[in-house]
C-alpha positions as CSV (number, residue, x, y, z in Angstrom):
1,M,0.0,0.0,0.0
2,H,1.2,3.5,-0.7
3,E,0.5,6.7,1.2
4,R,-1.2,8.2,-1.9
5,E,-3.7,5.4,-2.2
6,L,-4.7,5.6,1.4
7,R,-4.9,9.4,1.0
8,A,-7.2,9.0,-2.1
9,F,-9.3,6.4,-0.3
10,V,-9.8,8.8,2.8
11,A,-10.7,11.7,0.7
12,I,-13.3,9.8,-1.3
13,A,-14.9,8.6,1.9
14,R,-14.9,12.1,3.0
15,A,-16.2,13.8,0.1
16,G,-18.3,10.9,-1.3
17,R,-17.4,11.6,-4.8
18,M,-14.3,10.8,-6.7
19,D,-14.1,14.1,-8.6
20,R,-14.5,16.2,-5.4
21,A,-11.5,14.1,-3.7
22,A,-9.4,14.5,-6.7
23,E,-9.8,18.4,-6.8
24,F,-9.1,18.3,-2.9
25,L,-5.9,16.2,-3.5
26,G,-4.9,18.2,-6.6
27,Y,-5.1,15.0,-8.9
28,S,-6.9,14.3,-11.8
29,Q,-10.0,12.1,-11.6
30,P,-8.6,9.1,-13.5
31,A,-5.5,9.3,-11.2
32,V,-7.6,8.9,-8.1
33,S,-9.8,6.2,-9.7
34,Y,-6.5,4.3,-10.5
35,Q,-5.3,4.7,-7.1
36,I,-8.2,3.2,-5.7
37,K,-8.2,0.3,-8.1
38,C,-4.6,-0.4,-7.0
39,L,-5.6,-0.3,-3.4
40,E,-8.8,-2.6,-3.9
41,Q,-6.4,-5.1,-5.9
42,R,-3.8,-5.2,-3.1
43,L,-6.4,-5.7,-0.4
44,G,-8.5,-8.1,-2.5
45,T,-11.8,-6.3,-2.0
46,R,-14.0,-3.6,-3.3
47,L,-13.9,-0.3,-1.1
48,F,-16.5,1.7,-2.8
49,S,-19.8,1.1,-4.6
50,R,-20.0,3.7,-7.5
51,D,-23.4,5.1,-8.9
52,P,-24.4,8.4,-10.5
53,D,-24.7,10.0,-7.0
54,G,-20.9,9.2,-6.1
55,A,-18.9,6.8,-4.4
56,H,-20.2,4.9,-1.2
57,L,-18.1,2.8,1.1
58,T,-18.8,-0.7,1.0
59,K,-18.8,-2.8,4.3
60,A,-15.3,-3.7,3.7
61,G,-14.4,-0.1,3.0
62,A,-16.1,1.0,6.1
63,M,-14.2,-1.5,8.2
64,I,-10.8,-0.5,6.6
65,L,-11.5,3.3,7.0
66,P,-10.2,3.7,10.6
67,S,-7.1,1.7,10.0
68,A,-6.4,4.0,6.9
69,Y,-6.8,7.2,9.4
70,A,-4.4,5.5,11.8
71,I,-1.8,4.8,9.1
72,L,-1.9,8.1,7.7
73,T,-1.7,9.7,11.2
74,L,1.6,7.6,11.6
75,F,2.9,8.9,8.2
76,E,2.3,12.6,9.5
77,G,3.8,11.7,12.9
78,M,7.0,10.5,11.0
79,K,7.0,13.5,8.6
80,G,7.1,15.7,11.7
81,L,10.1,14.5,13.2
82,S,12.7,17.1,12.7
83,V,15.5,16.1,10.1
84,D,18.0,18.3,12.2
85,R,17.3,16.5,15.4
86,A,17.4,13.2,13.7
87,G,20.8,14.3,12.2
88,A,22.2,15.6,15.5
89,T,21.4,12.3,17.2
90,D,23.1,10.3,14.6
91,S,26.2,12.6,14.8
92,R,26.4,12.1,18.7
93,K,26.3,8.3,18.2
94,L,29.0,8.6,15.5
95,Q,31.1,10.7,18.1
96,R,30.8,8.3,20.9
97,A,31.4,5.4,18.7
98,G,34.7,7.0,17.1
């Protein structure tokens, strides 16, 4: 699974439509559709039912949504780590070892 696939999944779940999710994410609608198709293939299940009114979570999609939120929260936490702090920690370890 890729972060962009999970972001597309969550955006569609929130917006209820692929076109609105694509606009929010700054992607084209076909790109968002492709990301969902890839995610559905990886998970082996349909995540949305699609109709003229939009995209609606399937039972499997509704079950997976909390995990997708949790994974994206972890991604954000990792991105929030300061590169400078991580670099300083590595430098201190190398100085002690040398």
